[in-house]
Short mmCIF file of C-alpha atoms and ligand atoms in Angstrom, two decimals:
data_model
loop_
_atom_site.label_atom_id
_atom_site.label_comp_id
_atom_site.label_asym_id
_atom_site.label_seq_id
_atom_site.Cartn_x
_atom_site.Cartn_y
_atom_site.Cartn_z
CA UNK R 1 11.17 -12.96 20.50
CA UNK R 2 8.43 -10.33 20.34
CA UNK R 3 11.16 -7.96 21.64
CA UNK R 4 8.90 -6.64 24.60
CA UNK R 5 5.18 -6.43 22.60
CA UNK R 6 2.57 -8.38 23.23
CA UNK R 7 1.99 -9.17 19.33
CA UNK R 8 4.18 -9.44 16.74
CA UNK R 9 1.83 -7.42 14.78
CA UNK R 10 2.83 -4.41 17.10
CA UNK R 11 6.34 -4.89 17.12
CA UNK R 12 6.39 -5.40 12.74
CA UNK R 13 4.69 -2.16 13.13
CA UNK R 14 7.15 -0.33 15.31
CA UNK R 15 9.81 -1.87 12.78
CA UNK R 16 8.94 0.02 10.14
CA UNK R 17 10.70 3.17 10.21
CA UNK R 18 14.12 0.83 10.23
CA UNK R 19 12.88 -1.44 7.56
CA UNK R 20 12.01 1.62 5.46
CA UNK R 21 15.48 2.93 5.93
CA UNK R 22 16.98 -0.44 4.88
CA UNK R 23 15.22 -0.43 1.89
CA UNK R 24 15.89 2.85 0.87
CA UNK R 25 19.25 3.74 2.07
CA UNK R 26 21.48 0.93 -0.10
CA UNK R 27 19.90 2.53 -3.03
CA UNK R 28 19.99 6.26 -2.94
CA UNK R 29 23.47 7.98 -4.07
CA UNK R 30 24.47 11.55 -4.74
CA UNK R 31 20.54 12.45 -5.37
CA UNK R 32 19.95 9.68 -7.46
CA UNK R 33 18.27 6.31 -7.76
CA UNK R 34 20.82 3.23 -8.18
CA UNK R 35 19.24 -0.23 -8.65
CA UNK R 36 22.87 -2.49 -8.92
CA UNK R 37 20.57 -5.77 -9.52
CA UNK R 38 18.52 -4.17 -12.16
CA UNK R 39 19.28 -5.03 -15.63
CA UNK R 40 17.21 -2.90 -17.79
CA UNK R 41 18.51 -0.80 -20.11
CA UNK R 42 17.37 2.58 -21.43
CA UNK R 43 16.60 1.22 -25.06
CA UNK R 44 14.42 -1.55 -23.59
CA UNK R 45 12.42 0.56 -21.17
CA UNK R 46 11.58 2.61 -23.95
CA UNK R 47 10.61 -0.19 -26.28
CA UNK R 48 7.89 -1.21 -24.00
CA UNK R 49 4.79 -1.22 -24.78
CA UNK R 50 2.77 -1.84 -21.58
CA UNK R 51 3.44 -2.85 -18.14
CA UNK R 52 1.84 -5.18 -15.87
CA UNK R 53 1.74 -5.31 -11.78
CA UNK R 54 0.90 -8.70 -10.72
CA UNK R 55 0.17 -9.82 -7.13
CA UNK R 56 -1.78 -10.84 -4.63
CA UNK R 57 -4.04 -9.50 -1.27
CA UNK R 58 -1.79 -6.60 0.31
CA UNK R 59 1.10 -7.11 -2.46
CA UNK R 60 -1.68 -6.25 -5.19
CA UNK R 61 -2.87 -3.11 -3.03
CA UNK R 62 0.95 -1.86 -3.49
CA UNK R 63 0.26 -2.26 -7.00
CA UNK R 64 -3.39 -0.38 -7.02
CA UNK R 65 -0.91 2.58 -5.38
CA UNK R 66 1.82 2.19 -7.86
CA UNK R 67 -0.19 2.13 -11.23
CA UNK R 68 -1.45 5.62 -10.13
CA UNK R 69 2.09 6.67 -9.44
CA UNK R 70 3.83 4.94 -11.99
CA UNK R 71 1.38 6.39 -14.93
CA UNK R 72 1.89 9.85 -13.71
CA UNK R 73 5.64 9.65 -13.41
CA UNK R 74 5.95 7.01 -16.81
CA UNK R 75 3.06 8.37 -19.29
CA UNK R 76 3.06 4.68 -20.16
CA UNK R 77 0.01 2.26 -19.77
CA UNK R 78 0.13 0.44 -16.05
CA UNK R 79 -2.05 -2.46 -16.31
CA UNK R 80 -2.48 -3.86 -12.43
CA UNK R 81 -4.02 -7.49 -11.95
CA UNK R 82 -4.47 -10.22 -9.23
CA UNK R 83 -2.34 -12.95 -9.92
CA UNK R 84 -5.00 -15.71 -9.80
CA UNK R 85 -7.31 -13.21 -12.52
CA UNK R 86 -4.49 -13.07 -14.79
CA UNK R 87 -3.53 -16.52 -15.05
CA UNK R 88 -6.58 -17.46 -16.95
CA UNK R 89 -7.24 -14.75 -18.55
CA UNK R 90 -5.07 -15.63 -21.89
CA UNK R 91 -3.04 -12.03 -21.08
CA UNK R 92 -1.44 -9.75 -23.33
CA UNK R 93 1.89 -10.29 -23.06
CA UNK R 94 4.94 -10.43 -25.49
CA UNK R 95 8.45 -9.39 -25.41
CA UNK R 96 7.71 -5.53 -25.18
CA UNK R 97 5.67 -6.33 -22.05
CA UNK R 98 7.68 -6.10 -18.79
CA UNK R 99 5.97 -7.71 -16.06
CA UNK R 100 6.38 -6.74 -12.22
CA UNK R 101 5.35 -9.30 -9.52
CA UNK R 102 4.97 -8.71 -6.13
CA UNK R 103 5.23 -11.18 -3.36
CA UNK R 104 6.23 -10.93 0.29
CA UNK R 105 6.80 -14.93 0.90
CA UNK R 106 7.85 -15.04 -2.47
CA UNK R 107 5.99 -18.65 -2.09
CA UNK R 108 2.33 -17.46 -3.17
CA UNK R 109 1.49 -20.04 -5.72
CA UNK R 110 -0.83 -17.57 -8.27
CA UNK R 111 1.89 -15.01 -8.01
CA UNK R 112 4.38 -17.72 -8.82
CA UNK R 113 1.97 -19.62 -11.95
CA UNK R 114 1.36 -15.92 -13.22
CA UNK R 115 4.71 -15.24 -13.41
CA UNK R 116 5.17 -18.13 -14.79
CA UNK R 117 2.93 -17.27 -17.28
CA UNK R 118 4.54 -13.98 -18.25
CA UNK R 119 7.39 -15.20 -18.84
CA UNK R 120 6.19 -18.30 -21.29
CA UNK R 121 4.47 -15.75 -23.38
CA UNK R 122 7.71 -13.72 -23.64
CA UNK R 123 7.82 -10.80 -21.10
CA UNK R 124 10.43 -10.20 -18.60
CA UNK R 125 9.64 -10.47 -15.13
CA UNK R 126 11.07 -8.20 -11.98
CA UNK R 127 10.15 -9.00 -8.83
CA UNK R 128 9.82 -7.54 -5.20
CA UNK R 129 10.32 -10.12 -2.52
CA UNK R 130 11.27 -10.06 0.60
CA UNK R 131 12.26 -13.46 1.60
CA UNK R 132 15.75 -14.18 -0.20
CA UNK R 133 16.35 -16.91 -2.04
CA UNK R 134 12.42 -18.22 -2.42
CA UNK R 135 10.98 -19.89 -5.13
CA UNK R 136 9.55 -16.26 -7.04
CA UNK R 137 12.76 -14.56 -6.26
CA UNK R 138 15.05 -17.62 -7.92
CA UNK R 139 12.89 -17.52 -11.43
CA UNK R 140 12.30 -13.98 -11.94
CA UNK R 141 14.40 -12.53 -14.52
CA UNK R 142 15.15 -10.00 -11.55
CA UNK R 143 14.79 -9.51 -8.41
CA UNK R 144 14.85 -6.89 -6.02
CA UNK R 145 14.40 -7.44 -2.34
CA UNK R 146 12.61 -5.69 0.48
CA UNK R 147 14.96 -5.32 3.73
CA UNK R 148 12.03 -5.20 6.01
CA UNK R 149 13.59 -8.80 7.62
CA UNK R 150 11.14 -11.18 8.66
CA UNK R 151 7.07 -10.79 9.05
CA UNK R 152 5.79 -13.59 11.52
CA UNK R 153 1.94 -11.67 11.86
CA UNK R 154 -0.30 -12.80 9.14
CA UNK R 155 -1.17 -9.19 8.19
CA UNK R 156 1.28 -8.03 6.68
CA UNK R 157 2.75 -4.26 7.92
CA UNK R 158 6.33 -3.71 7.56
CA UNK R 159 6.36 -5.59 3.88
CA UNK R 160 3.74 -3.50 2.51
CA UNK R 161 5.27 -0.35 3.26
CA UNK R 162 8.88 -1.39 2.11
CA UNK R 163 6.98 -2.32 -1.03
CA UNK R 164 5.72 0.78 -1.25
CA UNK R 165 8.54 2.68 -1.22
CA UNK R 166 10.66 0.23 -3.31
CA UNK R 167 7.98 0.35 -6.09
CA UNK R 168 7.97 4.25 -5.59
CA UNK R 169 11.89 3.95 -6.30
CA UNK R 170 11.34 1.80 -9.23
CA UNK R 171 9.49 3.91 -10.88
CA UNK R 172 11.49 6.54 -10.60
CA UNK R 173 14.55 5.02 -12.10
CA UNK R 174 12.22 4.16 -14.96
CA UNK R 175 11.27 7.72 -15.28
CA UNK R 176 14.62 8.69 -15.16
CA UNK R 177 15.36 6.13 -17.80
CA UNK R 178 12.49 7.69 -20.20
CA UNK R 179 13.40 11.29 -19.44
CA UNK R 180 9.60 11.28 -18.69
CA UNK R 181 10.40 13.27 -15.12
CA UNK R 182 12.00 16.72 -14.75
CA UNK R 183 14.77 17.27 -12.33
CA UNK R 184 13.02 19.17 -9.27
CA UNK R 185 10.60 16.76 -9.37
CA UNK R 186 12.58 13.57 -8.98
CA UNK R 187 14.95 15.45 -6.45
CA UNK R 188 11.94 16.69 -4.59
CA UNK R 189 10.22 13.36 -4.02
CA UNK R 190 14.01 11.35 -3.34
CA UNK R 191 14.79 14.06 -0.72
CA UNK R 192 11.11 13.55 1.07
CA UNK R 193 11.43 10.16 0.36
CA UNK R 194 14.33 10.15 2.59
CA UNK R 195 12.84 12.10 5.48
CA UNK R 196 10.02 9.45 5.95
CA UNK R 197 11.57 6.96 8.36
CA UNK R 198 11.71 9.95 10.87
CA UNK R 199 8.25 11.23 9.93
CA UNK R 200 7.18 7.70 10.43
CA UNK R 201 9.22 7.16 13.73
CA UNK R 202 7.42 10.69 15.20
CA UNK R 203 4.22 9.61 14.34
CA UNK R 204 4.76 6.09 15.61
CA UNK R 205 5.63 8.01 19.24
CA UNK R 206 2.34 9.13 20.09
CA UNK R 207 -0.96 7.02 18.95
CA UNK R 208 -2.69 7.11 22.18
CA UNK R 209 -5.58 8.79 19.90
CA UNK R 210 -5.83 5.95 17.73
CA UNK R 211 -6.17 3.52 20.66
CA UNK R 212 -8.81 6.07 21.99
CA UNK R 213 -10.73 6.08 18.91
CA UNK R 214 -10.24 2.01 18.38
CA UNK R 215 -12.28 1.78 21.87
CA UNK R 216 -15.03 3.75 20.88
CA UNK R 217 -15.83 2.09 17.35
CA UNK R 218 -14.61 -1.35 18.07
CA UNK R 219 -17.90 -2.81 18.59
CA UNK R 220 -19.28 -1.52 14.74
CA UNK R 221 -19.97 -4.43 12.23
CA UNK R 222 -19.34 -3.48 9.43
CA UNK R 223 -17.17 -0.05 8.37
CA UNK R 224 -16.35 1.51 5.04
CA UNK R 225 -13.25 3.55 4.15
CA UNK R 226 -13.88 5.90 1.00
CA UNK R 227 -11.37 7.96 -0.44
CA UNK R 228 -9.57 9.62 -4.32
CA UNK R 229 -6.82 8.04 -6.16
CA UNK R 230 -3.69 7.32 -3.76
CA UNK R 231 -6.10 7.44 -0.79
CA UNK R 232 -8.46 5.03 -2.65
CA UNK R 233 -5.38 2.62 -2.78
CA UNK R 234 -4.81 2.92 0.29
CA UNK R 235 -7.95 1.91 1.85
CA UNK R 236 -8.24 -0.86 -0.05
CA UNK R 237 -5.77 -1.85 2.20
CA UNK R 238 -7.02 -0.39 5.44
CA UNK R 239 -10.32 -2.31 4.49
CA UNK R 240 -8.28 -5.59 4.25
CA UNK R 241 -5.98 -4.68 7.43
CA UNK R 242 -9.29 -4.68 9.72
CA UNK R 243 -11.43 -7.44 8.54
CA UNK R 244 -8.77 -9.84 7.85
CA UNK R 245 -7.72 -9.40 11.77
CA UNK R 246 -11.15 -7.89 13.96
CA UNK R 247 -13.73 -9.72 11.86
CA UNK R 248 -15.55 -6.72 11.07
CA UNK R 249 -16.69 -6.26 7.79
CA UNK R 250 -15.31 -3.95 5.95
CA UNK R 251 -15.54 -2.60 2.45
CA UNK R 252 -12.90 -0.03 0.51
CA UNK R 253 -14.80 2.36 -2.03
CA UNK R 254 -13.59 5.24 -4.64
CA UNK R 255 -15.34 7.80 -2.54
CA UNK R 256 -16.96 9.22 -6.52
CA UNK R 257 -18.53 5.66 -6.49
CA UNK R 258 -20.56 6.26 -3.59
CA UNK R 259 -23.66 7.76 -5.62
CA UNK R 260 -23.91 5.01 -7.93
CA UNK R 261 -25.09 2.87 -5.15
CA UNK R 262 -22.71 2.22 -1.83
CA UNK R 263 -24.36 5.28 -0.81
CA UNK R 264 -27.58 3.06 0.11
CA UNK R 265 -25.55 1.33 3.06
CA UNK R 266 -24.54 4.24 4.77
CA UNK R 267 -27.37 4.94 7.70
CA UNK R 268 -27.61 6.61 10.60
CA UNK R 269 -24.36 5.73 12.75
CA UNK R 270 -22.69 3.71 9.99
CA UNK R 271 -18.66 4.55 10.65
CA UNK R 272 -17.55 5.54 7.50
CA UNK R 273 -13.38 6.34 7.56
CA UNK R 274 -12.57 9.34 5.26
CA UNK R 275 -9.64 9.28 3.81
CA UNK R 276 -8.28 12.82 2.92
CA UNK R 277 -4.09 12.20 2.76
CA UNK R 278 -4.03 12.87 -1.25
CA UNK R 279 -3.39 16.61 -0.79
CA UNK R 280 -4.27 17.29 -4.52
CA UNK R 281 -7.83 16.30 -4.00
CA UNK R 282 -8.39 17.33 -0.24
CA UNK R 283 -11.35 19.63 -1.33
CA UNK R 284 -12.85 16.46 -3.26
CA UNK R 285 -12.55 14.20 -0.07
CA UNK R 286 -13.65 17.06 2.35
CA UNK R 287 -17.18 17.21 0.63
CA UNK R 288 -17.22 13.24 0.59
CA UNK R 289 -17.25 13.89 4.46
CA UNK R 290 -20.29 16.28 4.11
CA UNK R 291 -21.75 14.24 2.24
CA UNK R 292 -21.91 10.80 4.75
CA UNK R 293 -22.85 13.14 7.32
CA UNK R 294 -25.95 14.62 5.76
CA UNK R 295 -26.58 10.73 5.89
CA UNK R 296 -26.09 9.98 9.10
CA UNK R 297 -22.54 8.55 9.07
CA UNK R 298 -20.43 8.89 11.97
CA UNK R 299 -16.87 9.73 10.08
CA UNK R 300 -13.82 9.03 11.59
CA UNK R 301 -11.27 11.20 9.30
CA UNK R 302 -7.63 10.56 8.21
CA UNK R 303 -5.67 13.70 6.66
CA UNK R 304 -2.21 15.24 7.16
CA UNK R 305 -1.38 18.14 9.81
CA UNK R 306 -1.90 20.68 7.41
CA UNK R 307 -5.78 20.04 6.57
CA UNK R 308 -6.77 18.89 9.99
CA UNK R 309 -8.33 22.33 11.52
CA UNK R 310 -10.47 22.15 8.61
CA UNK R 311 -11.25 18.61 8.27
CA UNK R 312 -12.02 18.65 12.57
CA UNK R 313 -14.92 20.82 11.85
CA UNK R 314 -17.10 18.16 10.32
CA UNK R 315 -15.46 14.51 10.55
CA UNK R 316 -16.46 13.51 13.90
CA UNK R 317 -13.32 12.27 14.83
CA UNK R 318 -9.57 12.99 13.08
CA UNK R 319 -6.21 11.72 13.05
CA UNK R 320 -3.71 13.32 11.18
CA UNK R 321 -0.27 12.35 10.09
CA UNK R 322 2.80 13.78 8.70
CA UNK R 323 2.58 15.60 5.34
CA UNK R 324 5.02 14.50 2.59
CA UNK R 325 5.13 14.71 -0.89
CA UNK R 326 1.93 13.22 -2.46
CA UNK R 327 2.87 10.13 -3.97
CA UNK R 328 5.11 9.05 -0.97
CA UNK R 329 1.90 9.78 1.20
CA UNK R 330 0.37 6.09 1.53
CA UNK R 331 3.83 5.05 2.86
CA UNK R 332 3.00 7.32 6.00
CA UNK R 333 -1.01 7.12 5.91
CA UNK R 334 -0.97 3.65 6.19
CA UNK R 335 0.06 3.35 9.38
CA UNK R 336 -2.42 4.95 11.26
CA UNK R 337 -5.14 2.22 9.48
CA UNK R 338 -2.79 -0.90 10.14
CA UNK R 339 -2.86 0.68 13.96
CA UNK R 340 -6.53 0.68 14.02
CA UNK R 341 -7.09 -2.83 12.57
CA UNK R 342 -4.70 -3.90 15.55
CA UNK R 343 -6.18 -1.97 18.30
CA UNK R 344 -9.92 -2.82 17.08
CA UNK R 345 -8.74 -6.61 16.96
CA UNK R 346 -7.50 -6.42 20.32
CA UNK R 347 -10.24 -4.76 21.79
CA UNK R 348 -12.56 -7.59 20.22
CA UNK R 349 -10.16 -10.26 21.74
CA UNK R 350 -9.15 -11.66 18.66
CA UNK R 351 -5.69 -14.07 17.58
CA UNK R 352 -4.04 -11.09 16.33
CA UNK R 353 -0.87 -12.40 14.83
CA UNK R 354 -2.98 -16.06 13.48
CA UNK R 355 -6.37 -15.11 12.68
CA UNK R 356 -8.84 -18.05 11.76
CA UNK R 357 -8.59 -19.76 8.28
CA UNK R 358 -5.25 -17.27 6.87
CA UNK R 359 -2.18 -18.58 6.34
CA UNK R 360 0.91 -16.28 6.13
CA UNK R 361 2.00 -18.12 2.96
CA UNK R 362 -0.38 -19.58 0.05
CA UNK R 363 1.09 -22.22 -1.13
CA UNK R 364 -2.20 -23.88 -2.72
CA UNK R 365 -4.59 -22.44 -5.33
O1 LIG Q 401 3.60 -13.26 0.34
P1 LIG Q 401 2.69 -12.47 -0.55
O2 LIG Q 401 3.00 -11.01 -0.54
O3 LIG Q 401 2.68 -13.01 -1.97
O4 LIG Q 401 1.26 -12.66 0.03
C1 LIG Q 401 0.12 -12.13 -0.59
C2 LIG Q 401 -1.08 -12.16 0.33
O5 LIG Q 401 -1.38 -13.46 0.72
C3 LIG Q 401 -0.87 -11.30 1.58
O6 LIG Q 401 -0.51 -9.98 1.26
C4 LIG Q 401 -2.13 -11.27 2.45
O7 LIG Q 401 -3.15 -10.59 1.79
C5 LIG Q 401 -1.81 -10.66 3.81
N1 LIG Q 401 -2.12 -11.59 4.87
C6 LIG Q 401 -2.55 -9.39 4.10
O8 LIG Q 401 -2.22 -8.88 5.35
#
């Protein structure tokens, strides 16, 4: 049933080129995004006044990615909460609110009371779900589903990134909707959008340097990942990938933070994992780097092919991934950090695919 691997973790992993494709494929036609189970039209999208992206653990990190996307491609407010903060929190919704939830199980009971929620206030709900036919996916005014099949690991891999790109599709078709996108740059990003199941497949061929590196930091206890804007996002993620399955703590930080006080943790050996993937701020993130290592850091650096001579000459160790188009570029960055969480885990002989006290579904408050 684990089709060869010795985790199901590594085989949701390998899967995700394919579930990518699924995802995408069905609903990409002559150059342009078609959502068949979407009923939004173009005067209500533009009556909106705000939106909200509601989920929980890796489903809100998908959201953290998207409000940075979606406000770029939508120049409309992006409001992105935790399900269980925004059920108490008397939110400001009406009918000109649309409301997005995200849910893998489509069984996570804040997701499900915040929608809930949303929709006795007046806003209309969409949500992304991969597992048809559950209880968030029946009472959401609409639904669009992940194809990444089932996840049996508790850390979720192959949903996240099919959420990803769904949600980068989504928006999209709501920028098309506004007019709020020009041409080239909607055909740009749906043509590299299209290439990344094969970028991801390539990459997923060789990561004998990730095991490599997993074996020489797995005995650190505690690790930070910094990074700007998509690669903040990102490693919130990453952050959540390792501890939830290696026990390491592990903390995600907007790399500008760091002076106003993280910047006090980092001593003399502390692995700190640089994220430089956002190609529009890769001189930002490079003197992030500089700056950990006039600390002390040992820096373990993620960037794309293109900036890796430069970022080699001060991260102490780099991987580097394919280069796509910068919003698309968590979708492939990811991977790399869900492959480290797994290898670290393993090395530390931990229950990979159950760790202690997580449930795959949470079905209680
Ligand atoms: O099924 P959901 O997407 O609603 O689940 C939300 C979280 O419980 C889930 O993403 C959790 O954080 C994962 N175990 C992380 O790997």
């Amino acid at each position: 049933e684990k089709g060869g691997y010795a985790h199901f973790m590594a085989k949701e992993i390998m899967e995700q080129p394919e579930a990518v494709r699924k995802t995408i494929s069905p609903r990409i036609r002559d150059g342009r995004v078609v959502l068949d189970d979407l009923h939004l039209t173009a005067d209500y999208v533009r009556g909106l006044s705000r939106i909200f992206i509601i989920a929980c653990g890796s489903s809100y990190h998908v959201g953290v990615v998207s409000k940075y996307s979606w406000e770029k491609l939508l120049r409309r407010p992006v409001e992105v909460m935790l399900a269980s903060e925004f059920r108490y929190c008397d939110p400001l919704v009406d009918e000109k609110t649309l409301v997005i939830v995200i849910s893998q199980s489509g069984e996570t009971l804040d997701t499900m009371a915040a929608m809930r929620e949303a929709r006795r206030r007046g806003g209309r709900t969409l949500a992304i779900v991969n597992v048809v036919g559950s209880s968030i996916a029946r009472e959401a005014d609409d639904v669009l589903y992940t194809w990444a099949g089932p996840e049996i690991a508790v850390a979720t891999t192959k949903a996240y990134t099919t959420q990803l790109v769904l949600m980068d599709l989504v928006g999209l078709y709501l920028a098309d909707l506004l007019g709020t996108v020009e041409k080239p740059a909607y055909e740009a990003i749906l043509s590299e959008m299209q290439l990344l199941p094969e970028k991801m497949q390539g990459f997923l061929a060789h990561t004998e340097d990730i095991q490599y590196f997993a074996s020489r930091y797995f005995n650190h206890d505690s690790i930070f990942f910094i990074g700007r804007n998509l690669d903040y996002a990102m490693g919130l993620e990453g952050s959540l990938k390792l501890k939830e399955i290696s026990y390491i703590h592990s903390e995600a930080y907007a790399s500008g933070e760091l002076k106003h006080g993280t910047i006090s943790l980092i001593e003399p050996g502390t692995l700190v994992v640089a994220l430089g993937t956002y190609a529009p701020l890769f001189d930002k993130a490079m003197s992030n780097v500089v700056e950990v290592k006039a600390r002390g850091a040992e820096v373990l650096a993620l960037t794309t092919e293109p900036f890796r001579e430069r970022m080699e000459k001060t991260a102490d160790a780099t991987i580097s991934v394919p280069e796509t188009h910068p919003m698309l570029q968590p979708s492939l960055s990811v991977v790399p950090l869900q492959l480290f969480a797994y290898y670290v885990a393993l090395q530390r002989g931990c229950d990979i695919d159950k760790p202690r006290n997580l449930a795959k579904s949470v079905t209680v408050e």
